[in-house]
Short mmCIF file of C-alpha atoms in Angstrom, two decimals:
data_model
loop_
_atom_site.label_atom_id
_atom_site.label_comp_id
_atom_site.label_asym_id
_atom_site.label_seq_id
_atom_site.Cartn_x
_atom_site.Cartn_y
_atom_site.Cartn_z
CA GLU A 1 -18.30 15.36 -31.58
CA GLN A 2 -17.52 16.31 -35.19
CA ASN A 3 -15.54 19.34 -34.00
CA TYR A 4 -13.55 17.15 -31.59
CA ARG A 5 -12.73 14.67 -34.37
CA GLU A 6 -11.66 17.44 -36.75
CA ALA A 7 -9.44 18.98 -34.05
CA LEU A 8 -7.79 15.59 -33.29
CA LYS A 9 -6.72 15.16 -36.91
CA PHE A 10 -4.15 17.91 -36.33
CA SER A 11 -3.29 17.12 -32.68
CA ASP A 12 -1.25 14.57 -30.80
CA ARG A 13 -1.84 15.99 -27.33
CA ILE A 14 -2.94 13.47 -24.68
CA GLU A 15 -5.16 16.08 -22.95
CA GLU A 16 -7.29 16.61 -26.12
CA TYR A 17 -7.69 12.86 -26.75
CA GLU A 18 -8.72 12.46 -23.11
CA GLN A 19 -11.30 15.28 -23.41
CA TYR A 20 -12.78 13.57 -26.48
CA ALA A 21 -12.92 10.16 -24.73
CA ASN A 22 -14.57 11.65 -21.63
CA PHE A 23 -17.02 13.54 -23.88
CA LEU A 24 -18.03 10.28 -25.61
CA ALA A 25 -18.37 8.58 -22.19
CA ARG A 26 -21.56 10.66 -21.72
CA THR A 27 -23.17 8.79 -24.63
CA GLU A 28 -24.36 5.17 -24.88
CA ASN A 29 -22.16 4.27 -27.88
CA HIS A 30 -19.91 1.77 -26.06
CA PRO A 31 -17.84 0.59 -29.07
CA LYS A 32 -17.00 4.21 -29.94
CA ILE A 33 -16.13 5.04 -26.29
CA CYS A 34 -13.93 1.92 -26.12
CA ARG A 35 -12.13 2.95 -29.34
CA ALA A 36 -11.54 6.50 -28.03
CA PHE A 37 -9.95 5.28 -24.78
CA PHE A 38 -7.97 2.68 -26.76
CA ASN A 39 -6.58 5.45 -29.01
CA LEU A 40 -5.73 7.47 -25.88
CA GLY A 41 -3.79 4.44 -24.62
CA GLN A 42 -1.92 4.11 -27.91
CA LEU A 43 -0.95 7.80 -27.82
CA SER A 44 0.20 7.42 -24.18
CA ILE A 45 2.45 4.52 -25.25
CA LYS A 46 3.99 6.74 -27.96
CA ASN A 47 4.69 9.34 -25.26
CA ASN A 48 6.23 6.68 -22.96
CA ASN A 49 3.51 7.26 -20.35
CA LEU A 50 2.83 3.62 -19.42
CA GLU A 51 0.70 4.39 -16.33
CA LYS A 52 -1.60 6.62 -18.41
CA ALA A 53 -1.75 3.95 -21.12
CA LEU A 54 -2.75 1.26 -18.61
CA GLN A 55 -5.41 3.53 -17.11
CA SER A 56 -6.81 4.29 -20.61
CA TYR A 57 -6.89 0.63 -21.71
CA LYS A 58 -8.67 -0.32 -18.47
CA ARG A 59 -11.28 2.40 -19.18
CA ALA A 60 -11.67 0.97 -22.70
CA LYS A 61 -12.20 -2.50 -21.18
CA GLU A 62 -15.06 -1.11 -19.04
CA TYR A 63 -17.02 -0.33 -22.22
CA GLN A 64 -16.08 -3.33 -24.37
CA LEU A 65 -14.36 -6.59 -23.45
CA CYS A 66 -12.37 -7.50 -26.55
CA PRO A 67 -9.09 -9.38 -27.18
CA LYS A 68 -7.37 -6.32 -28.69
CA VAL A 69 -7.82 -4.26 -25.49
CA LEU A 70 -6.98 -7.19 -23.18
CA ARG A 71 -3.75 -7.90 -25.07
CA GLU A 72 -2.67 -4.25 -24.68
CA ILE A 73 -3.43 -4.27 -20.93
CA ILE A 74 -1.39 -7.48 -20.51
CA ALA A 75 1.49 -6.07 -22.57
CA VAL A 76 1.64 -2.81 -20.55
CA GLN A 77 1.47 -4.66 -17.22
CA LYS A 78 4.38 -6.83 -18.33
CA LEU A 79 6.37 -3.70 -19.18
CA LEU A 80 5.55 -2.33 -15.72
CA LYS A 81 6.65 -5.66 -14.13
CA MET A 82 3.09 -6.22 -12.91
CA GLU A 83 2.51 -9.71 -14.37
CA VAL A 84 0.59 -10.86 -11.28
CA ASN A 85 -1.94 -8.04 -11.81
CA ALA A 86 -2.39 -9.17 -15.44
CA ILE A 87 -3.78 -12.61 -14.45
CA THR A 88 -7.41 -11.38 -14.51
CA GLU A 89 -7.07 -10.02 -18.06
CA MET A 90 -5.15 -13.13 -19.17
CA ASN A 91 -7.92 -15.42 -17.90
CA GLU A 92 -10.56 -13.21 -19.57
CA LEU A 93 -8.60 -13.29 -22.85
CA ALA A 94 -8.18 -17.08 -22.68
CA GLU A 95 -11.94 -17.50 -22.05
CA ILE A 96 -12.82 -15.29 -25.06
CA LEU A 97 -10.38 -17.20 -27.30
CA ARG A 98 -11.81 -20.47 -26.03
CA ASN A 99 -15.36 -19.35 -26.88
CA GLN A 100 -14.14 -18.28 -30.33
CA ASP A 101 -12.67 -21.80 -30.86
CA GLN A 102 -9.14 -20.45 -30.87
CA ILE A 103 -8.16 -23.31 -28.57
CA ARG A 104 -4.42 -23.37 -29.22
CA GLU A 105 -4.11 -19.61 -28.50
CA ALA A 106 -6.20 -20.04 -25.33
CA CYS A 107 -3.83 -22.85 -24.21
CA GLU A 108 -0.82 -20.59 -24.74
CA ILE A 109 -2.43 -17.92 -22.51
CA TYR A 110 -3.31 -20.47 -19.80
CA GLU A 111 0.27 -21.85 -19.91
CA GLU A 112 1.52 -18.31 -19.31
CA VAL A 113 -0.96 -17.84 -16.44
CA PHE A 114 0.20 -21.08 -14.81
CA LYS A 115 3.83 -19.93 -14.88
CA ILE A 116 2.79 -16.89 -12.82
CA CYS A 117 0.24 -18.25 -10.35
CA LYS A 118 0.58 -22.09 -10.21
CA GLU A 119 -3.13 -22.72 -9.64
CA ASP A 120 -4.81 -26.09 -10.17
CA THR A 121 -7.86 -24.46 -11.85
CA THR A 122 -5.57 -23.29 -14.68
CA LEU A 123 -4.24 -26.81 -15.20
CA ILE A 124 -7.79 -28.20 -15.20
CA SER A 125 -8.72 -25.72 -17.96
CA LEU A 126 -5.57 -26.68 -19.88
CA ALA A 127 -6.35 -30.39 -19.59
CA GLU A 128 -9.88 -29.77 -20.95
CA LEU A 129 -8.55 -27.73 -23.88
CA TYR A 130 -5.76 -30.19 -24.73
CA GLY A 131 -8.41 -32.90 -24.62
CA GLN A 132 -10.45 -30.96 -27.21
CA LEU A 133 -7.32 -30.60 -29.36
CA LYS A 134 -6.64 -34.35 -28.96
CA ASP A 135 -3.08 -33.38 -28.07
CA GLU A 136 -2.10 -36.42 -25.99
CA ASP A 137 1.37 -35.20 -25.01
CA CYS A 138 0.13 -31.81 -23.77
CA LEU A 139 -2.87 -33.43 -22.07
CA ILE A 140 -0.59 -35.86 -20.17
CA SER A 141 1.75 -32.95 -19.31
CA ALA A 142 -1.15 -30.89 -17.88
CA LYS A 143 -2.49 -33.82 -15.85
CA ARG A 144 0.99 -34.68 -14.64
CA ARG A 145 1.58 -31.10 -13.44
CA LEU A 146 -1.86 -31.12 -11.79
CA HIS A 147 -0.91 -34.26 -9.81
CA GLU A 148 2.43 -32.73 -8.86
CA LEU A 149 0.80 -29.46 -7.78
CA LYS A 150 -1.75 -31.24 -5.59
CA ILE A 151 1.00 -33.34 -3.98
CA GLU A 152 3.03 -30.15 -3.47
CA HIS A 153 0.07 -28.65 -1.58
CA ASN A 154 -0.63 -31.90 0.33
CA PRO A 155 2.76 -33.61 0.76
CA TYR A 156 1.42 -36.17 3.28
CA ASP A 157 -1.67 -37.33 1.35
CA LEU A 158 -1.19 -41.05 0.58
CA LYS A 159 -4.18 -41.08 -1.76
CA LEU A 160 -2.60 -38.42 -3.96
CA TYR A 161 0.73 -40.29 -4.12
CA SER A 162 -0.88 -43.64 -4.94
CA GLY A 163 -3.09 -41.96 -7.59
CA TYR A 164 -0.05 -40.20 -9.09
CA ARG A 165 1.93 -43.47 -9.18
CA ARG A 166 -0.94 -45.17 -11.01
CA PHE A 167 -1.10 -42.24 -13.48
CA LEU A 168 2.67 -42.47 -14.14
CA LYS A 169 2.49 -46.25 -14.67
CA ASP A 170 -0.48 -45.90 -17.05
CA ASN A 171 1.44 -43.33 -19.08
CA LEU A 172 4.67 -45.40 -19.11
CA PHE A 173 6.71 -43.11 -16.85
CA THR A 174 8.22 -46.20 -15.23
CA ASN A 175 11.27 -44.65 -13.55
CA GLU A 176 9.22 -41.83 -12.04
CA ALA A 177 6.60 -44.35 -10.89
CA VAL A 178 9.35 -46.25 -9.03
CA ASN A 179 10.53 -42.99 -7.41
CA VAL A 180 6.96 -42.22 -6.33
CA LYS A 181 6.61 -45.77 -4.97
CA THR A 182 9.74 -45.19 -2.87
CA LYS A 183 8.33 -41.88 -1.67
CA LEU A 184 5.04 -43.63 -0.89
CA SER A 185 6.85 -46.30 1.14
CA ASP A 186 8.77 -43.62 3.02
CA LEU A 187 5.53 -41.81 3.77
CA ILE A 188 3.86 -45.01 5.01
CA ASN A 189 6.87 -45.86 7.20
CA GLY A 190 6.94 -42.30 8.46
CA LEU A 191 3.23 -42.48 9.29
CA VAL A 192 3.70 -45.81 11.13
CA ILE A 193 6.53 -44.33 13.20
CA SER A 194 4.50 -41.17 13.73
CA GLN A 195 1.47 -43.23 14.81
CA LYS A 196 3.63 -45.18 17.31
CA LYS A 197 5.01 -41.93 18.70
CA HIS A 198 1.48 -40.58 18.83
CA GLU A 199 0.29 -43.63 20.81
CA GLU A 200 3.22 -43.26 23.23
CA GLU A 201 2.42 -39.60 23.61
CA VAL A 202 -1.27 -40.39 24.23
CA GLN A 203 -0.27 -42.95 26.89
CA PHE A 204 2.06 -40.42 28.52
CA LEU A 205 -0.67 -37.78 28.49
CA LYS A 206 -3.18 -40.21 30.01
CA GLU A 207 -0.74 -41.01 32.84
CA THR A 208 -0.03 -37.30 33.34
CA LEU A 209 -3.79 -36.63 33.41
CA ARG A 210 -4.31 -39.37 36.04
CA GLN A 211 -1.57 -37.92 38.25
CA ARG A 212 -2.95 -34.43 37.80
CA SER A 213 -6.46 -35.67 38.70
CA GLU A 214 -5.15 -37.26 41.92
CA ALA A 215 -3.22 -34.10 42.79
CA LEU A 216 -6.34 -32.05 42.09
CA ALA A 217 -8.48 -34.25 44.38
CA ALA A 218 -5.88 -33.91 47.18
CA ALA A 219 -5.74 -30.16 46.62
CA GLU A 220 -9.54 -29.92 46.80
CA LYS A 221 -9.52 -31.76 50.17
CA GLN A 222 -6.83 -29.42 51.47
CA ILE A 223 -8.84 -26.44 50.24
CA ALA A 224 -11.92 -27.70 52.14
CA VAL A 225 -9.84 -27.98 55.36
CA LEU A 226 -8.37 -24.52 54.84
CA ASN A 227 -11.86 -23.09 54.24
CA LYS A 228 -13.01 -24.47 57.63
CA LYS A 229 -9.97 -22.93 59.31
CA ILE A 230 -10.61 -19.63 57.60
CA LYS A 231 -14.24 -19.62 58.83
CA ALA A 232 -13.13 -20.38 62.42
CA LEU A 233 -10.47 -17.67 62.27
CA ALA A 234 -13.03 -15.26 60.89
CA GLN A 235 -15.29 -15.88 63.91
CA VAL A 236 -12.37 -15.43 66.36
CA ASP A 237 -11.29 -12.34 64.50
CA HIS A 238 -14.85 -10.96 64.74
CA SER A 239 -14.87 -11.56 68.52
CA LEU A 240 -11.51 -9.82 68.88
CA ILE A 241 -12.80 -6.88 66.89
CA GLU A 242 -15.88 -6.61 69.16
CA ARG A 243 -13.67 -6.81 72.30
CA LYS A 244 -11.33 -4.16 70.94
CA GLN A 245 -14.31 -1.92 70.20
CA ALA A 246 -15.64 -2.44 73.75
CA GLU A 247 -12.22 -1.51 75.17
CA LEU A 248 -12.18 1.62 73.02
CA ASP A 249 -15.72 2.49 74.17
CA LEU A 250 -14.67 1.96 77.85
CA GLU A 251 -11.65 4.23 77.41
CA SER A 252 -13.91 6.82 75.86
CA ILE A 253 -16.37 6.58 78.81
CA LYS A 254 -13.48 6.87 81.28
CA GLY A 255 -12.27 9.98 79.51
CA ALA A 256 -15.76 11.47 79.56
CA LEU A 257 -16.06 10.68 83.35
CA ILE A 258 -12.71 12.38 84.14
CA THR A 259 -13.83 15.43 82.15
CA ALA A 260 -17.17 15.49 84.03
CA GLN A 261 -15.39 15.19 87.39
CA ALA A 262 -13.08 18.06 86.48
CA ASN A 263 -16.05 20.16 85.45
CA LEU A 264 -17.87 19.29 88.71
CA ALA A 265 -14.87 20.33 90.82
CA LYS A 266 -14.70 23.55 88.84
CA TYR A 267 -18.40 24.20 89.39
CA GLU A 268 -18.12 23.40 93.15
CA LYS A 269 -15.24 25.85 93.48
CA SER A 270 -17.27 28.46 91.62
CA SER A 271 -20.23 27.71 93.92
CA LYS A 272 -18.15 28.23 97.13
CA SER A 273 -16.86 31.52 95.78
CA ALA A 274 -20.38 32.59 94.89
CA LYS A 275 -21.66 31.68 98.40
CA LYS A 276 -18.84 33.68 99.99
CA GLU A 277 -19.64 36.67 97.79
CA ALA A 278 -23.33 36.32 98.66
CA ALA A 279 -22.54 36.30 102.44
CA THR A 280 -20.35 39.38 102.02
CA ALA A 281 -23.08 41.11 100.02
CA THR A 282 -25.68 40.21 102.71
CA ALA A 283 -23.48 41.66 105.47
CA ARG A 284 -22.92 44.78 103.41
CA VAL A 285 -26.68 45.16 102.90
CA ALA A 286 -27.22 44.84 106.67
CA ASP A 287 -24.57 47.51 107.30
CA LEU A 288 -26.20 49.76 104.73
CA GLU A 289 -29.61 49.22 106.30
CA LYS A 290 -28.18 50.05 109.72
CA ALA A 291 -26.49 53.19 108.38
CA LYS A 292 -29.74 54.16 106.71
CA ALA A 293 -31.63 53.79 110.03
CA THR A 294 -28.98 55.91 111.78
CA ASP A 295 -29.28 58.54 109.05
CA ASN A 296 -33.07 58.54 109.41
CA GLU A 297 -32.78 59.07 113.15
CA ARG A 298 -30.41 61.99 112.59
CA ILE A 299 -32.71 63.47 110.02
CA THR A 300 -35.68 63.16 112.39
CA LYS A 301 -33.66 64.81 115.23
CA LEU A 302 -32.52 67.63 112.92
CA GLU A 303 -36.03 68.21 111.74
CA GLY A 304 -37.12 68.38 115.45
CA ASP A 305 -34.37 70.86 116.23
CA LEU A 306 -35.33 72.84 113.13
#
């Protein structure tokens, strides 16, 4: 650590400051780590490296949450046109200042936050702080803006308008109270007209529903009739299918019978031919037997002569 510190006395290189900060991050000395990253951020600002500066200040914040670091983060984010991202740090800074009884400074931060985000929680905090400061004008201003903001978010809430009108009257904003009363009257009239239209619409919908219900009942009856017809047709259709199948079977049997008859005729023809051949063969055998007997007689005669 001592060697690092000695080396940094003669250096203004971001890389060496970053090495030192990361080296210290291995220890448990959070204030020293915070200071090292803060110095790295300062050097980055000098070198016009705003992204590196923001990264370094955020690392410093991880180790110690202090106003000095938060202010630098906010300042850099403003330079980078990232005010919305600075809201977290601004709220943290305002809370620290509040706890340190630096109420006026905390109010200034909250006022700045409200300009960016327009949240009612910020105005509530401001009202509390202005109440502590006994700053009546600022307190009334915060409450007034809170009323306006709530009405802006809920433009049709009669309660909010009537409450706001009462607030304006109590704080002697007579002209504005009259304007709000006019707005309130317009809202009430608008709601009356809207309610009448709503009732007419409900009546129309009821009538439409009745007609639809009747049409549905009629359709259901028709469906029941159609279902009966479909069942009857299905039975007829089944009978037709069976008849068609029987006709096909009959045609098939007829075809088989014709084939059998053709085969029978063929076999009968073959049988006649075979009989004829058998008769011829029988006659031939008889002739051969006769010739054999004649030959035997000749042989016997020749043997006698011999």
